[in-house]
Short mmCIF file of C-alpha atoms and ligand atoms in Angstrom, two decimals:
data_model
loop_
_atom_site.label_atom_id
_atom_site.label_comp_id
_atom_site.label_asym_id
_atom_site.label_seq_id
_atom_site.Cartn_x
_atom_site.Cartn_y
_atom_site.Cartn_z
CA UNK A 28 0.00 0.00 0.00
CA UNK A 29 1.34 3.42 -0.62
CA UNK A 30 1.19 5.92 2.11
CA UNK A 31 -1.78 8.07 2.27
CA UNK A 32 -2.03 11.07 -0.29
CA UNK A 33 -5.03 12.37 -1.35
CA UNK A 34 -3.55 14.44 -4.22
CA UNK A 35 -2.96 11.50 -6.43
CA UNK A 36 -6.92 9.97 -6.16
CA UNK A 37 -9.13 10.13 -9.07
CA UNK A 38 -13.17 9.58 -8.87
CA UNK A 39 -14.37 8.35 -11.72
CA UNK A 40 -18.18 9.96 -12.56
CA UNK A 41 -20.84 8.90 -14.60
CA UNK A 42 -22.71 12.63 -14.17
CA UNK A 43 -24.53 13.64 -17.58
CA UNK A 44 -26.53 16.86 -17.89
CA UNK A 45 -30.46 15.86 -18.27
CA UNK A 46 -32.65 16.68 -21.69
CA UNK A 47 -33.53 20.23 -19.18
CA UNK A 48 -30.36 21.20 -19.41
CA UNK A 49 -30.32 22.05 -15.84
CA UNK A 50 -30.39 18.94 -14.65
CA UNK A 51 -27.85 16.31 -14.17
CA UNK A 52 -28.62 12.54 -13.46
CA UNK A 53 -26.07 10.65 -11.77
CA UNK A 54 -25.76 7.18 -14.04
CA UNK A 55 -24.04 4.59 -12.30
CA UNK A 56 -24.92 5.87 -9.02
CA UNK A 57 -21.10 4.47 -7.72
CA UNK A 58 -17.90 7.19 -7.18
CA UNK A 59 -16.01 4.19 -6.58
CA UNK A 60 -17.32 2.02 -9.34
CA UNK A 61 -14.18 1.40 -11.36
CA UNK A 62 -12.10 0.40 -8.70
CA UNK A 63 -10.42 -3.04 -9.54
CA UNK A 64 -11.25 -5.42 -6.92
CA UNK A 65 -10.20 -3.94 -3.60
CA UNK A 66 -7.44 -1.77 -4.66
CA UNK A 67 -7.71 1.46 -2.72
CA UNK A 68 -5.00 3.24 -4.28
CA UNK A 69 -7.19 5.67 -5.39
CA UNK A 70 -8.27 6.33 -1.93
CA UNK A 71 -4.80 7.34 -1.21
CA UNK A 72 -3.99 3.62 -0.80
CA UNK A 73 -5.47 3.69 2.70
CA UNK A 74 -8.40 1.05 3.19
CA UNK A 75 -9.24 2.79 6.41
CA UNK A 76 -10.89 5.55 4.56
CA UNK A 77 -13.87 4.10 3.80
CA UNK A 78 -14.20 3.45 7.33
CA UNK A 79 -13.78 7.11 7.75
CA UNK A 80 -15.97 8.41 5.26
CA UNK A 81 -19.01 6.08 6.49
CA UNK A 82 -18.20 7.46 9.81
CA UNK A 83 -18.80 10.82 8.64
CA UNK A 84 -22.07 10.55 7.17
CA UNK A 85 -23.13 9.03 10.79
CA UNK A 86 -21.83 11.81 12.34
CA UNK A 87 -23.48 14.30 10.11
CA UNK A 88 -26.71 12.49 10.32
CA UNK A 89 -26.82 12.12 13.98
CA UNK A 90 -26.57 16.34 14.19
CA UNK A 91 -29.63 18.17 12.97
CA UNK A 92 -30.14 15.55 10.68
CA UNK A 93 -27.91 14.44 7.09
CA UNK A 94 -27.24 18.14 6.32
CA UNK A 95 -23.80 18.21 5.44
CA UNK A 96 -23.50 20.47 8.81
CA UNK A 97 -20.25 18.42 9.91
CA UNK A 98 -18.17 19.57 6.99
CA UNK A 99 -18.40 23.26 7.60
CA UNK A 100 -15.63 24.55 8.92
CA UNK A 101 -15.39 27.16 11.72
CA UNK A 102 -16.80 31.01 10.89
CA UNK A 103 -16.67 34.24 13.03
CA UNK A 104 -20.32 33.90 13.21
CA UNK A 105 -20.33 30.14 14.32
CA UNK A 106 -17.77 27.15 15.88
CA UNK A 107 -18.86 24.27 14.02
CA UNK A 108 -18.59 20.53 14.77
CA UNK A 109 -14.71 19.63 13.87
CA UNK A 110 -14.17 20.69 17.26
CA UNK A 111 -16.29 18.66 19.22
CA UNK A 112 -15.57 15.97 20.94
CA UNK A 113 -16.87 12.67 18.99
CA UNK A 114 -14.51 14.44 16.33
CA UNK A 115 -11.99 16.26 17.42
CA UNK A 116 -8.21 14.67 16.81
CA UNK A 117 -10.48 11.92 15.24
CA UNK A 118 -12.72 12.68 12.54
CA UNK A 119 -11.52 12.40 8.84
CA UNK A 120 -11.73 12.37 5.13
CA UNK A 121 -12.52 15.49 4.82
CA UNK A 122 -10.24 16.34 2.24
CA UNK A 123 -11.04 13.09 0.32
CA UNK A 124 -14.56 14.49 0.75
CA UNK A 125 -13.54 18.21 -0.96
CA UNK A 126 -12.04 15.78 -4.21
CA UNK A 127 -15.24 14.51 -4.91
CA UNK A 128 -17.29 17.45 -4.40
CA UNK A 129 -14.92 19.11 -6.81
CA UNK A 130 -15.07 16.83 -9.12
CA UNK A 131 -18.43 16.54 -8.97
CA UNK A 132 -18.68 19.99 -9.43
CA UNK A 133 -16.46 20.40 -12.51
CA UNK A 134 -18.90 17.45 -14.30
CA UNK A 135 -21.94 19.12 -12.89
CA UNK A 136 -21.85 22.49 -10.88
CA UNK A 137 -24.50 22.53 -8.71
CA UNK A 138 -26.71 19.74 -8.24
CA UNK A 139 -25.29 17.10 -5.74
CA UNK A 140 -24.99 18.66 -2.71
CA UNK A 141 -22.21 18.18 0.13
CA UNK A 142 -24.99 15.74 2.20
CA UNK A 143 -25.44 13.53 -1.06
CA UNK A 144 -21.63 13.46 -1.31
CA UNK A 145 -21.58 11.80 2.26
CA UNK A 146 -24.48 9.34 1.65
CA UNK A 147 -22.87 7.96 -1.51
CA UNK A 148 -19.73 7.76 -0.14
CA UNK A 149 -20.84 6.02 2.84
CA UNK A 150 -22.57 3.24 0.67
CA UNK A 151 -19.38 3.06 -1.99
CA UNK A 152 -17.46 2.93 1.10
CA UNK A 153 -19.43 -0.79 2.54
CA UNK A 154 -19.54 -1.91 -1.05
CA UNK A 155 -15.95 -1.79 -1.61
CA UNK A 156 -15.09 -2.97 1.37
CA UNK A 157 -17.18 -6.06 1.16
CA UNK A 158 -20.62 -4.98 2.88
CA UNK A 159 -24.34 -4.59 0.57
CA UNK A 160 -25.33 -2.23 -1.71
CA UNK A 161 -28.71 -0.43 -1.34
CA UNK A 162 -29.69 2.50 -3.75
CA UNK A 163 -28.72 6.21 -1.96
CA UNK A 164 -31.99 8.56 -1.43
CA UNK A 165 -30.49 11.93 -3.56
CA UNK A 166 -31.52 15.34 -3.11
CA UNK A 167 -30.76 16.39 0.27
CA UNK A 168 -29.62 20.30 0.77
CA UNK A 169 -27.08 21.33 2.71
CA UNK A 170 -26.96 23.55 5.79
CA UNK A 171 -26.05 27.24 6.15
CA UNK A 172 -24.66 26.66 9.98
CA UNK A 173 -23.36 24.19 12.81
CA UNK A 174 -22.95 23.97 15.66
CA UNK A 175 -20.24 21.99 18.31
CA UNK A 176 -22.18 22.23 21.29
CA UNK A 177 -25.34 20.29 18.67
CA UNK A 178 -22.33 17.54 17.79
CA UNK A 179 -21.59 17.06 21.47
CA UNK A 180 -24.86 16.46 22.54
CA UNK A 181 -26.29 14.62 19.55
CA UNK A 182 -23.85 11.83 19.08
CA UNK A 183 -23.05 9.19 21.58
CA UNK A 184 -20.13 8.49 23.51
CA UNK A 185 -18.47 5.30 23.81
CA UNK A 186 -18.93 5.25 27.73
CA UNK A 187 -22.82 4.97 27.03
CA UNK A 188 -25.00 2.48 27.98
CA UNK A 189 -27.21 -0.10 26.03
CA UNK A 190 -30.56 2.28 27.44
CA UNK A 191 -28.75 5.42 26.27
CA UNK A 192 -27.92 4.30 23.34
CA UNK A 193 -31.40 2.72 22.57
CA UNK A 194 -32.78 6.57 23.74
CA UNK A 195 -30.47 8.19 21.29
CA UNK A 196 -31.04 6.37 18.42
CA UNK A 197 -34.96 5.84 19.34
CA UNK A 198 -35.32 10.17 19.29
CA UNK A 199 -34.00 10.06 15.82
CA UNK A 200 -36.85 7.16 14.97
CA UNK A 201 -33.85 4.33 14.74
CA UNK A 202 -34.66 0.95 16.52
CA UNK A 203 -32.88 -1.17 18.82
CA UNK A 204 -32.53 -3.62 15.61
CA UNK A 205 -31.38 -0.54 14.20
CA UNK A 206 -28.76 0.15 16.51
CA UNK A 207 -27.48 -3.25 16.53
CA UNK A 208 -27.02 -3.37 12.77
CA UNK A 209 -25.41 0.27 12.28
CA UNK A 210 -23.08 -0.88 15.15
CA UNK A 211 -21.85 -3.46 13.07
CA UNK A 212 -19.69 -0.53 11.11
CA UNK A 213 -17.69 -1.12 13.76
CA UNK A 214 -16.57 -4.12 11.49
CA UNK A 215 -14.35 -1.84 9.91
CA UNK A 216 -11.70 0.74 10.93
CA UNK A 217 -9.80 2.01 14.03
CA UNK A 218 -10.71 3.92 17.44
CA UNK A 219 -7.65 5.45 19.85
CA UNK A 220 -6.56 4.37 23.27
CA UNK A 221 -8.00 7.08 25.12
CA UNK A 222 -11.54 5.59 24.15
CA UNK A 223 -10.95 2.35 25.12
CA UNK A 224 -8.41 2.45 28.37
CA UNK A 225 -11.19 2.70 30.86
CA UNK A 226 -12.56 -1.06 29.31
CA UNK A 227 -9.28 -2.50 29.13
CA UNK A 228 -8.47 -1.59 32.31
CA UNK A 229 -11.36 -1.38 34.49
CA UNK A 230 -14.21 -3.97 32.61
CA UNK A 231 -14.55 -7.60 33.48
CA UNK A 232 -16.93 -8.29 30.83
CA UNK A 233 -14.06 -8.76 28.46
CA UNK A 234 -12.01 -11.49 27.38
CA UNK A 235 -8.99 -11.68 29.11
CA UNK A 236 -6.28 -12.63 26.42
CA UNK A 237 -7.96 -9.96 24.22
CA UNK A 238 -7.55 -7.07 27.04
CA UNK A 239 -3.59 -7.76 27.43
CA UNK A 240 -3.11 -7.59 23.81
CA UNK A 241 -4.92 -4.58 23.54
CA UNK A 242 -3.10 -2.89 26.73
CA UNK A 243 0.07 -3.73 24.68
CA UNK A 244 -0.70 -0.86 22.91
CA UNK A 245 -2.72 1.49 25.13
CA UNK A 246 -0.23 2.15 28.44
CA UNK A 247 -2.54 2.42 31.87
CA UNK A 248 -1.66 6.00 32.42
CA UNK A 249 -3.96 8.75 30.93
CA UNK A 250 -1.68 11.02 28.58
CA UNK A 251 -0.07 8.45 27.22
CA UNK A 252 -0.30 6.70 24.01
CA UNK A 253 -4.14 8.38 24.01
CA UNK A 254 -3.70 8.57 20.19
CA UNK A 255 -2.95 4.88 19.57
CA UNK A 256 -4.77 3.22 17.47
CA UNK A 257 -6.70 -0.28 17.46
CA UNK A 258 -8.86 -2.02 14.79
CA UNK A 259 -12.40 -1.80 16.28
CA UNK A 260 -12.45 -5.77 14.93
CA UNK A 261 -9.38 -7.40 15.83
CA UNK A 262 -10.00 -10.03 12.85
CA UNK A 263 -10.87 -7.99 9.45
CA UNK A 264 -10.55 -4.38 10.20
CA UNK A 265 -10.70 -3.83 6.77
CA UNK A 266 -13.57 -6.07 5.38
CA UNK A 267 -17.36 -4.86 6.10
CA UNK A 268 -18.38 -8.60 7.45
CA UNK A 269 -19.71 -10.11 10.76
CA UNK A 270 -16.68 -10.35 12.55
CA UNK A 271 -17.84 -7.78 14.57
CA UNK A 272 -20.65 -9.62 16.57
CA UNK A 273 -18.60 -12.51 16.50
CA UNK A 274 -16.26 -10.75 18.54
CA UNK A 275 -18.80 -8.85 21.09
CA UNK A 276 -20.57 -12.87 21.48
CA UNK A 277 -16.74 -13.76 22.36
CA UNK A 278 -16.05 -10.74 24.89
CA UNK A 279 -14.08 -8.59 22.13
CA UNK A 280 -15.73 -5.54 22.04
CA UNK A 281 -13.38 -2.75 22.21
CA UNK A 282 -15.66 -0.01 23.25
CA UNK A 283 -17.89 0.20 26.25
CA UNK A 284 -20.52 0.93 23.69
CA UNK A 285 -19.56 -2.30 21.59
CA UNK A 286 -20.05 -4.82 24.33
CA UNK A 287 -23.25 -3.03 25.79
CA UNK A 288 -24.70 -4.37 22.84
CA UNK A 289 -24.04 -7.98 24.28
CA UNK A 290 -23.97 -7.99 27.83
CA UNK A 291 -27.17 -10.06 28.86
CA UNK A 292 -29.74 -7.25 27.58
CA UNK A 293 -32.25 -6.85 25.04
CA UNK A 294 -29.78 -6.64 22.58
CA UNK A 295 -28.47 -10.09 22.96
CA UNK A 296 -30.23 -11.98 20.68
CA UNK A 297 -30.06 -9.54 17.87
CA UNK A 298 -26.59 -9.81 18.37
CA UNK A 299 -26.74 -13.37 18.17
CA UNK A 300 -28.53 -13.80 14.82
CA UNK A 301 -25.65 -11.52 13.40
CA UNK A 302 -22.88 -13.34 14.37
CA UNK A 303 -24.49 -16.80 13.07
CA UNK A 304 -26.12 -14.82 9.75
CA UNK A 305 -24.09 -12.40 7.82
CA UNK A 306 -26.42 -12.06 5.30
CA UNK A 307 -29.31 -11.14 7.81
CA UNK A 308 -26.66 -8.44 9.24
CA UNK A 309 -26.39 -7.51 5.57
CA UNK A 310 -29.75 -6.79 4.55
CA UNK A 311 -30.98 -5.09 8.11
CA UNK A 312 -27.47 -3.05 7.95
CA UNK A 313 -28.48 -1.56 4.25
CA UNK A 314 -32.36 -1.21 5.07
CA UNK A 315 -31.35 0.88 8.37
CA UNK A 316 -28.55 3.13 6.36
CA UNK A 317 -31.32 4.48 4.43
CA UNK A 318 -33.14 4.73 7.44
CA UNK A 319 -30.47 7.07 9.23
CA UNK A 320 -30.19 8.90 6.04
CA UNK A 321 -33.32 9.80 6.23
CA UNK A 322 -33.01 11.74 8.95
CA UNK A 323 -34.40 15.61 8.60
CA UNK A 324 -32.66 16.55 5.41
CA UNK A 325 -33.36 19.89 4.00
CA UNK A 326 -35.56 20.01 0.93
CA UNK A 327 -37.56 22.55 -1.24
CA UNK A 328 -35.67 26.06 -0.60
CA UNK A 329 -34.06 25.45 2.48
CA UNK A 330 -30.38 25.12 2.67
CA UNK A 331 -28.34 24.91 -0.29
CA UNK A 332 -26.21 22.94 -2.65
CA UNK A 333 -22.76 24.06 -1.20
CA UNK A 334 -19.95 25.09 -3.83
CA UNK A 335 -17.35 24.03 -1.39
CA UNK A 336 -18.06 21.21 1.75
CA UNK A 337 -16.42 23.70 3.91
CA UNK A 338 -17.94 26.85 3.97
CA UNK A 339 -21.57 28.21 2.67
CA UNK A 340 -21.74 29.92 -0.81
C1 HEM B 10 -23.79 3.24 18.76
C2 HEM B 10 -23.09 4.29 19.12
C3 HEM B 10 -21.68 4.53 18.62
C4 HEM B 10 -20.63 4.91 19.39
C5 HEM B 10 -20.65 5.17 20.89
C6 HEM B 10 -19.48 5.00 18.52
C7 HEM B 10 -18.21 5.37 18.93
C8 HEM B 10 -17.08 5.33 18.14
C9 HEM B 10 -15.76 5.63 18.59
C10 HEM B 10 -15.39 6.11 19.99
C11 HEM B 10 -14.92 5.43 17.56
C12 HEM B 10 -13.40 5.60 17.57
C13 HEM B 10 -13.05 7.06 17.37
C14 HEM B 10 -11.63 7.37 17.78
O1 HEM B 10 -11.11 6.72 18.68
O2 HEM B 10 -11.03 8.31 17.18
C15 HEM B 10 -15.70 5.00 16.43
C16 HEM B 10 -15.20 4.68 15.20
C17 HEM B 10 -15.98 4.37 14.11
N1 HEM B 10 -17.36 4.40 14.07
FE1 HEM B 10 -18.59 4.49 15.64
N2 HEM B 10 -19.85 4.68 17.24
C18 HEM B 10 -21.19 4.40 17.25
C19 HEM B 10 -21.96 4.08 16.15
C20 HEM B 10 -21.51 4.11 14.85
C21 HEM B 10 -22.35 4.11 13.69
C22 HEM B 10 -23.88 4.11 13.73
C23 HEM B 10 -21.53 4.12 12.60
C24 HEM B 10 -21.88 4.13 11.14
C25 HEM B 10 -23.09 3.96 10.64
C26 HEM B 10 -20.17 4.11 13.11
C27 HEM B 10 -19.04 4.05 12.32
C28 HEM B 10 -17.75 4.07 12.81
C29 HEM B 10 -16.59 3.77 12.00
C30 HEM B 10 -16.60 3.27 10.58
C31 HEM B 10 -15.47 3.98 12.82
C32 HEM B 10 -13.99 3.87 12.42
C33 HEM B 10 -13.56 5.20 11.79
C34 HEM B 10 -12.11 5.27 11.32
O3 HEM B 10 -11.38 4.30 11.36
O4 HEM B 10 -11.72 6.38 10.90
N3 HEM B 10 -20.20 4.14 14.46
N4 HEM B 10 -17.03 4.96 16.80
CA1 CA B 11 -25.83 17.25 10.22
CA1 CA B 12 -14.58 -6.92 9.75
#
């Protein structure tokens, strides 16, 4: 793999303007279509990044609904959501993000907004990794503001609980099923010793074997290695499978959050039927992405179609 540089990525388009002339209809529906089987070079060479980028559509969705509101940067008028705590020194993509707004721009200058941008690559993200398709709602509009203190309330932390976790997602009309299944992007990518230490450390609903390898990495003492970084599933961090509730059945979850989701509560058996059926976790995993995607977008004349992911036009 070649170190990560977003400079030398290409996204191939199928945009074409519509009979209106005004209009431009997005034909394959895939940024990441023509990438030969699994070769992320075009993602910088970095297979974590589609970990990332699906990250950041949850993020964005999860604050005053899929508005593209996590992508603005910070204004004198407003401190926006990079700085929060869910994604500060931990969010990221963002600059893979601005190379495929651009590019969708030069094809088509105006249409997709910044919101789309993040559902699409969320789903191109799980498909080339391994994990379903589904076909991406269009035709969100971005917002004009954000706001931090919005990010640090709206997402969870990963010292929650399974019955604040099943409140959060219930206000935003997601089920526990719903939970369980979006959880499961924890399949994929990495999370830093400062949000796992207390578990390690402190849990005893984890496997032992599992917490000394992980402490191998993560020293005891707060300040320390808080920036190290784990694979949320210690078998295929890079393949969008079950592995994931295979692990939290076996006592590897690496987040508080994770094993909540498997600790002799409600959630057990939905847990359960993931580990033993992949394709069940498949099809409930898709169904509930367009679910969360669905949450409050802007429509008609509110919001925009941002020029530029970072600031309004
Ligand atoms: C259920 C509540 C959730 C909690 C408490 C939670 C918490 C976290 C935390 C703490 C990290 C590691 C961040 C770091 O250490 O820098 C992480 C990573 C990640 N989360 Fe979640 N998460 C949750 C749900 C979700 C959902 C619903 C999705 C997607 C639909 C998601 C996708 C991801 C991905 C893909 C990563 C890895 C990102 C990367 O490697 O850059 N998470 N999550
Ligand atoms: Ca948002
Ligand atoms: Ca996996």
């Amino acid at each position: 793999m070649q170190p990560a540089s977003s400079k030398s990525m290409r996204f191939p388009l199928r945009l074409e303007k519509g009979s209106s002339g005004t209009r431009c209809v997005v034909k394959a529906n895939h940024f990441f279509a023509e990438l030969p089987d699994k070769d992320f070079q075009r993602w910088g060479g970095e297979a974590r990044m589609g970990a990332s980028l699906l990250r950041l559509f949850f993020h964005d969705c999860f604050v005053n609904g899929c508005d593209g509101s996590i992508l603005l940067d910070d204004t004198s008028s407003f401190t926006g959501e990079k700085t929060a705590n869910p994604n500060r020194n931990s969010a990221r993509g963002f600059d893979v993000v601005d190379n495929i707004k651009s590019a969708v721009e030069n094809a088509c200058p105006g249409v997709v907004s910044c919101a789309d941008v993040l559902a699409i690559a969320a789903r191109d993200s799980v498909v080339t990794l391994g994990g379903p398709n589904w076909n991406v709602k269009l035709g969100r509009r971005d917002a004009k503001t954000a706001s931090r203190a919005a990010a640090n309330n709206g997402i969870p932390p990963p010292t929650s609980n399974l019955n604040a976790l099943i409140s959060r997602f219930s206000a935003l009309g997601l089920s526990s099923k719903d939970l369980v299944a979006l959880s499961g992007s924890h399949t994929i990518g990495q999370a830093r010793c400062t949000n796992f230490r207390a578990r390690i450390y402190n849990e005893s609903n984890l496997d032992a074997s599992f917490a000394r390898t992980r402490q191998g990495n993560c020293p005891r003492a707060s300040g320390s290695g808080d920036n190290n970084l784990a694979p949320l599933d210690l078998q295929t961090p890079t393949n969008f499978d079950n592995n994931y509730f295979k692990n939290l059945v076996n006592q590897r979850g690496l987040l508080h959050s994770d094993q909540q989701l498997y600790n002799g509560g409600s959630t057990n058996s939905i847990v359960s039927s993931y580990a033993s059926n992949p394709n069940t976790f498949h099809s409930d995993f898709a169904s509930a992405m367009i679910k969360m995607g669905d949450i409050r977008p802007l429509t008609g004349s509110n919001g925009e179609i941002r020029k530029n992911c970072r600031r309004t036009n």
